[in-house]
Amino acid sequence: MANRHDDPEKGPGWEDASLRSEIEALNDERIALLIRHLDGDLSIEDQQRLDALTDRIFEIAPPVTLEDWEAARPIEQRLSQTNAFIGMIKRGRDDADNGRTISHEEMKARISSWAATKDPVAPTVSVDGRLTREEYERLVEEGYFHPDARIELVEGILCEMPRQTSFHATGIQLSDEALRSVFSEGYVVWPQCPVTLGSDSEPQPDIAVVPGHFLDYLYAHPSTAILIIEVADSSLLHDQERKARLYAREAIPEYWIVNLVDWCLEVYREPKDGVYTSHTVLRAGDSVSPLSRPEASIPIASLLPRK
């Protein structure tokens, strides 16, 4: 199908009022169909209509460039936002590993609220459709999520953290106790609190060891850590893959997984180009020394709950 992106000189630009009006009407119908799709009742006819609307918009819409994003007109922002939301929903369903995305009801309420306001200054969404940390924090501030929701942002994807089992909770307490005896000065053992990493992530690791004093983070979350620990049972794949990739990308020097599936400690070190190049598996009877406290020795058995 020929479209304006293939030939930027073809047809009117965003300054054409009739074109903008047509695109906005098409986009409003697309939003309504999208919300119905979140309810799970999108018929074959509605799906065909949604596809036709998207094709028509893509056919007639002038190109959108990164350079003019900040100066984009309201309709251009609105169109790009809708595309971004659709992409984010699809990725959230298909690419969340073991971290489940937010519920359809929460996502529906969020899109409905945004669609109703037609706010020309919409929150920023990353180019590929994933959330930026800036937008995530704005959504939190504006109360889009239930107060009891256990949500974190990882690589632009909203993931709901699994319910803690008793073994998981005990593993967190054991890790916290072991590290507090090692990092007594100059660092804070930061349990289950946000850490801001890059422009697309705000995870809440089970344990993070961060520099300074806890009052240093009164007005902003830590943006780095010397050691991060995740206690993993149902979240094991998520922690081994997406979380490891994120922490390596942000050059966290050391990442441990208290693995409650295989009953071991996984130690990841030497991040390079978004990957940990060193991965060691330690079991009860072994011990581990944090990179920043090589003189300390922590028995692995002290980190694993007793069966």
Short mmCIF file of C-alpha atoms in Angstrom, two decimals:
data_model
loop_
_atom_site.label_atom_id
_atom_site.label_comp_id
_atom_site.label_asym_id
_atom_site.label_seq_id
_atom_site.Cartn_x
_atom_site.Cartn_y
_atom_site.Cartn_z
CA MET A 1 0.00 0.00 0.00
CA ALA A 2 1.31 3.41 -0.95
CA ASN A 3 1.48 5.89 1.91
CA ARG A 4 2.75 9.31 2.82
CA HIS A 5 5.85 7.86 4.50
CA ASP A 6 7.02 6.49 1.16
CA ASP A 7 6.66 9.92 -0.49
CA PRO A 8 6.82 12.80 2.06
CA GLU A 9 6.12 15.37 -0.68
CA LYS A 10 2.84 13.73 -1.65
CA GLY A 11 -0.30 15.45 -0.39
CA PRO A 12 -0.96 18.16 2.23
CA GLY A 13 0.85 18.50 5.54
CA TRP A 14 -0.39 18.85 9.09
CA GLU A 15 -1.36 22.46 8.45
CA ASP A 16 -4.30 21.28 6.29
CA ALA A 17 -7.38 21.61 8.53
CA SER A 18 -9.56 19.16 6.62
CA LEU A 19 -6.85 16.50 6.70
CA ARG A 20 -6.33 16.97 10.42
CA SER A 21 -10.08 16.74 11.01
CA GLU A 22 -10.32 13.50 9.02
CA ILE A 23 -7.39 11.93 10.85
CA GLU A 24 -8.78 12.91 14.24
CA ALA A 25 -12.17 11.38 13.43
CA LEU A 26 -10.54 8.16 12.24
CA ASN A 27 -8.34 8.08 15.32
CA ASP A 28 -11.25 8.64 17.72
CA GLU A 29 -13.06 5.67 16.19
CA ARG A 30 -9.88 3.62 16.49
CA ILE A 31 -9.58 4.45 20.19
CA ALA A 32 -13.18 3.39 20.81
CA LEU A 33 -12.55 0.06 19.06
CA LEU A 34 -9.33 -0.40 21.01
CA ILE A 35 -11.12 0.04 24.33
CA ARG A 36 -13.72 -2.53 23.28
CA HIS A 37 -10.86 -4.86 22.38
CA LEU A 38 -9.52 -4.58 25.93
CA ASP A 39 -12.86 -5.88 27.16
CA GLY A 40 -12.33 -8.95 25.00
CA ASP A 41 -15.43 -8.45 22.83
CA LEU A 42 -13.91 -7.25 19.56
CA SER A 43 -15.79 -8.96 16.73
CA ILE A 44 -14.26 -10.00 13.43
CA GLU A 45 -16.01 -7.04 11.83
CA ASP A 46 -14.59 -4.66 14.43
CA GLN A 47 -11.10 -6.06 13.94
CA GLN A 48 -11.40 -5.54 10.22
CA ARG A 49 -12.61 -2.00 10.82
CA LEU A 50 -9.72 -1.30 13.19
CA ASP A 51 -7.25 -2.54 10.59
CA ALA A 52 -8.92 -0.42 7.90
CA LEU A 53 -8.80 2.69 10.09
CA THR A 54 -5.11 2.14 10.82
CA ASP A 55 -4.36 1.60 7.14
CA ARG A 56 -6.25 4.74 6.15
CA ILE A 57 -4.49 6.89 8.73
CA PHE A 58 -1.12 5.55 7.67
CA GLU A 59 -2.02 6.18 4.04
CA ILE A 60 -2.91 9.85 4.42
CA ALA A 61 -0.93 11.02 7.45
CA PRO A 62 2.13 13.20 6.89
CA PRO A 63 5.40 11.75 8.21
CA VAL A 64 6.31 12.11 11.89
CA THR A 65 9.99 12.78 12.57
CA LEU A 66 11.86 12.67 15.86
CA GLU A 67 13.28 16.12 15.16
CA ASP A 68 9.88 17.84 15.16
CA TRP A 69 8.35 15.76 17.98
CA GLU A 70 8.59 18.53 20.58
CA ALA A 71 6.93 21.01 18.19
CA ALA A 72 4.31 18.56 16.95
CA ARG A 73 0.75 19.81 16.60
CA PRO A 74 -1.90 18.35 18.93
CA ILE A 75 -3.34 15.96 16.34
CA GLU A 76 0.12 14.62 15.48
CA GLN A 77 0.85 14.02 19.16
CA ARG A 78 -2.53 12.37 19.64
CA LEU A 79 -2.04 10.06 16.67
CA SER A 80 1.44 9.06 17.79
CA GLN A 81 0.22 8.51 21.33
CA THR A 82 -2.49 6.11 20.17
CA ASN A 83 0.01 4.16 18.10
CA ALA A 84 2.28 4.01 21.14
CA PHE A 85 -0.48 2.76 23.44
CA ILE A 86 -1.44 0.01 21.00
CA GLY A 87 2.17 -1.08 20.70
CA MET A 88 2.63 -1.02 24.45
CA ILE A 89 -0.46 -3.17 25.06
CA LYS A 90 0.64 -5.75 22.48
CA ARG A 91 4.16 -5.90 23.94
CA GLY A 92 2.79 -6.04 27.46
CA ARG A 93 0.77 -9.14 26.55
CA ASP A 94 3.36 -10.92 24.44
CA ASP A 95 6.70 -9.93 25.95
CA ALA A 96 6.40 -9.74 29.72
CA ASP A 97 8.06 -13.08 30.56
CA ASN A 98 6.97 -14.11 34.07
CA GLY A 99 6.21 -10.54 35.11
CA ARG A 100 2.50 -10.11 34.33
CA THR A 101 1.41 -6.80 32.83
CA ILE A 102 -1.18 -4.58 34.47
CA SER A 103 -4.77 -5.74 34.17
CA HIS A 104 -6.97 -4.95 31.21
CA GLU A 105 -9.26 -2.93 33.46
CA GLU A 106 -6.41 -0.73 34.63
CA MET A 107 -5.15 -0.27 31.09
CA LYS A 108 -8.66 0.44 29.83
CA ALA A 109 -9.23 3.08 32.50
CA ARG A 110 -5.94 4.71 31.66
CA ILE A 111 -6.61 4.87 27.91
CA SER A 112 -10.24 5.95 28.43
CA SER A 113 -9.15 8.79 30.69
CA TRP A 114 -6.50 9.93 28.24
CA ALA A 115 -8.84 9.62 25.23
CA ALA A 116 -11.55 11.65 26.95
CA THR A 117 -9.28 14.58 27.76
CA LYS A 118 -7.81 14.95 24.25
CA ASP A 119 -4.95 16.67 26.02
CA PRO A 120 -2.61 18.09 23.36
CA VAL A 121 0.30 17.80 25.75
CA ALA A 122 0.18 14.06 26.24
CA PRO A 123 2.77 12.25 28.37
CA THR A 124 5.92 11.23 26.56
CA VAL A 125 6.03 7.68 25.21
CA SER A 126 9.17 6.14 23.79
CA VAL A 127 9.39 5.85 20.04
CA ASP A 128 8.79 2.07 19.92
CA GLY A 129 5.65 2.29 22.04
CA ARG A 130 7.05 1.42 25.47
CA LEU A 131 6.62 3.63 28.50
CA THR A 132 9.29 6.07 29.55
CA ARG A 133 10.08 6.44 33.22
CA GLU A 134 8.82 10.03 33.06
CA GLU A 135 5.39 8.88 31.92
CA TYR A 136 5.30 6.03 34.43
CA GLU A 137 6.01 8.41 37.32
CA ARG A 138 3.33 10.78 36.05
CA LEU A 139 0.80 7.94 35.94
CA VAL A 140 1.71 6.98 39.51
CA GLU A 141 1.31 10.58 40.68
CA GLU A 142 -2.06 10.89 38.96
CA GLY A 143 -3.39 7.73 40.62
CA TYR A 144 -3.81 5.50 37.55
CA PHE A 145 -2.94 2.40 39.52
CA HIS A 146 -4.65 0.85 42.51
CA PRO A 147 -2.87 1.83 45.75
CA ASP A 148 -2.17 -1.83 46.50
CA ALA A 149 -0.92 -2.66 43.00
CA ARG A 150 2.58 -4.16 42.96
CA ILE A 151 3.86 -2.71 39.69
CA GLU A 152 7.33 -1.95 38.40
CA LEU A 153 8.64 -0.57 35.12
CA VAL A 154 11.27 -2.75 33.41
CA GLU A 155 12.58 -1.82 29.96
CA GLY A 156 9.46 0.21 29.27
CA ILE A 157 7.09 -2.65 30.19
CA LEU A 158 4.72 -2.42 33.15
CA CYS A 159 5.04 -5.66 35.11
CA GLU A 160 2.98 -6.73 38.07
CA MET A 161 5.20 -8.31 40.69
CA PRO A 162 4.03 -11.77 41.82
CA ARG A 163 2.44 -12.30 45.21
CA GLN A 164 5.09 -13.16 47.77
CA THR A 165 5.14 -16.66 49.12
CA SER A 166 6.31 -17.21 52.69
CA PHE A 167 9.59 -18.61 51.36
CA HIS A 168 10.08 -15.54 49.17
CA ALA A 169 9.43 -13.17 52.08
CA THR A 170 11.79 -15.14 54.30
CA GLY A 171 14.47 -15.05 51.60
CA ILE A 172 14.24 -11.26 51.49
CA GLN A 173 14.61 -11.00 55.25
CA LEU A 174 17.60 -13.36 55.26
CA SER A 175 19.34 -11.37 52.51
CA ASP A 176 18.59 -8.11 54.27
CA GLU A 177 19.99 -9.39 57.57
CA ALA A 178 23.14 -10.80 55.95
CA LEU A 179 23.95 -7.62 54.03
CA ARG A 180 23.31 -5.21 56.90
CA SER A 181 26.08 -6.89 58.86
CA VAL A 182 28.45 -6.42 55.91
CA PHE A 183 27.49 -2.93 54.72
CA SER A 184 27.33 -1.05 57.99
CA GLU A 185 28.88 2.26 56.89
CA GLY A 186 28.82 4.28 53.70
CA TYR A 187 26.00 2.28 52.12
CA VAL A 188 22.29 1.71 52.56
CA VAL A 189 20.63 -1.69 52.31
CA TRP A 190 17.51 -0.71 50.37
CA PRO A 191 14.79 -3.42 50.53
CA GLN A 192 11.96 -3.42 47.98
CA CYS A 193 12.27 0.26 47.10
CA PRO A 194 12.41 1.85 43.64
CA VAL A 195 15.67 2.35 41.80
CA THR A 196 15.62 4.56 38.71
CA LEU A 197 17.61 3.03 35.86
CA GLY A 198 17.88 4.84 32.56
CA SER A 199 14.92 6.47 30.84
CA ASP A 200 12.73 3.36 30.71
CA SER A 201 13.00 1.49 34.00
CA GLU A 202 12.08 1.85 37.66
CA PRO A 203 12.33 -1.63 39.17
CA GLN A 204 11.82 -2.44 42.83
CA PRO A 205 14.46 -5.07 43.54
CA ASP A 206 14.10 -7.18 46.65
CA ILE A 207 17.41 -5.78 47.92
CA ALA A 208 19.63 -3.02 46.57
CA VAL A 209 22.82 -1.82 48.22
CA VAL A 210 23.17 1.86 47.36
CA PRO A 211 25.85 4.41 48.29
CA GLY A 212 25.38 7.03 50.99
CA HIS A 213 22.70 7.48 53.65
CA PHE A 214 18.98 6.86 53.28
CA LEU A 215 18.30 10.59 53.75
CA ASP A 216 20.27 11.22 50.56
CA TYR A 217 17.25 9.81 48.73
CA LEU A 218 14.58 11.96 50.33
CA TYR A 219 13.78 13.77 47.08
CA ALA A 220 14.79 11.19 44.47
CA HIS A 221 15.20 7.44 44.28
CA PRO A 222 18.68 5.97 43.91
CA SER A 223 19.88 5.78 40.33
CA THR A 224 22.52 3.10 40.82
CA ALA A 225 23.57 0.32 43.19
CA ILE A 226 26.72 -1.65 43.90
CA LEU A 227 24.75 -4.85 44.44
CA ILE A 228 21.20 -5.93 43.64
CA ILE A 229 19.49 -9.08 44.88
CA GLU A 230 16.29 -10.64 43.61
CA VAL A 231 14.67 -13.53 45.47
CA ALA A 232 13.10 -15.71 42.78
CA ASP A 233 10.52 -18.46 42.73
CA SER A 234 7.70 -17.88 40.21
CA SER A 235 9.61 -14.86 38.87
CA LEU A 236 12.79 -16.84 38.12
CA LEU A 237 12.73 -16.51 34.32
CA HIS A 238 11.91 -12.81 34.55
CA ASP A 239 14.80 -12.26 36.97
CA GLN A 240 17.28 -14.35 34.96
CA GLU A 241 16.48 -12.71 31.66
CA ARG A 242 14.86 -9.27 31.67
CA LYS A 243 16.14 -8.13 35.06
CA ALA A 244 19.68 -9.42 34.38
CA ARG A 245 19.68 -7.66 31.02
CA LEU A 246 18.53 -4.39 32.60
CA TYR A 247 21.05 -4.47 35.45
CA ALA A 248 23.90 -5.34 33.09
CA ARG A 249 22.84 -2.56 30.72
CA GLU A 250 23.01 -0.08 33.60
CA ALA A 251 26.43 -1.42 34.68
CA ILE A 252 25.34 -2.67 38.09
CA PRO A 253 28.61 -4.42 39.00
CA GLU A 254 27.05 -7.33 40.86
CA TYR A 255 23.65 -9.03 40.71
CA TRP A 256 22.57 -12.00 42.83
CA ILE A 257 19.52 -14.21 42.43
CA VAL A 258 18.46 -16.17 45.48
CA ASN A 259 17.04 -19.02 43.42
CA LEU A 260 14.29 -20.79 45.38
CA VAL A 261 13.54 -23.15 42.50
CA ASP A 262 16.99 -24.76 42.28
CA TRP A 263 17.93 -23.79 45.86
CA CYS A 264 21.11 -21.93 45.02
CA LEU A 265 22.61 -18.47 44.66
CA GLU A 266 23.31 -17.20 41.15
CA VAL A 267 26.05 -14.56 41.05
CA TYR A 268 26.28 -12.30 37.99
CA ARG A 269 29.30 -10.03 37.54
CA GLU A 270 31.38 -8.16 34.95
CA PRO A 271 28.69 -6.38 32.92
CA LYS A 272 29.72 -5.58 29.36
CA ASP A 273 27.56 -4.35 26.48
CA GLY A 274 24.35 -5.14 28.33
CA VAL A 275 25.34 -8.68 29.36
CA TYR A 276 26.93 -10.15 32.48
CA THR A 277 30.00 -12.01 31.29
CA SER A 278 30.49 -13.90 34.58
CA HIS A 279 27.80 -16.22 35.98
CA THR A 280 28.50 -18.48 38.96
CA VAL A 281 26.14 -20.86 40.75
CA LEU A 282 26.80 -21.39 44.48
CA ARG A 283 25.05 -23.83 46.79
CA ALA A 284 24.66 -24.49 50.51
CA GLY A 285 28.15 -25.20 51.85
CA ASP A 286 29.67 -22.48 49.65
CA SER A 287 30.17 -18.84 50.59
CA VAL A 288 30.19 -15.55 48.69
CA SER A 289 32.08 -12.29 49.14
CA PRO A 290 30.58 -9.09 47.68
CA LEU A 291 32.91 -7.37 45.22
CA SER A 292 32.88 -4.19 47.30
CA ARG A 293 33.48 -6.11 50.56
CA PRO A 294 35.98 -8.84 49.58
CA GLU A 295 36.99 -9.36 53.18
CA ALA A 296 33.45 -10.46 54.11
CA SER A 297 32.26 -14.03 53.67
CA ILE A 298 28.54 -14.81 53.58
CA PRO A 299 27.51 -18.49 53.82
CA ILE A 300 25.06 -19.37 51.06
CA ALA A 301 23.07 -21.37 53.56
CA SER A 302 22.35 -18.14 55.45
CA LEU A 303 20.56 -16.74 52.39
CA LEU A 304 18.35 -19.76 51.71
CA PRO A 305 15.22 -20.40 53.81
CA ARG A 306 15.26 -23.77 55.48
CA LYS A 307 12.91 -26.26 53.84
#
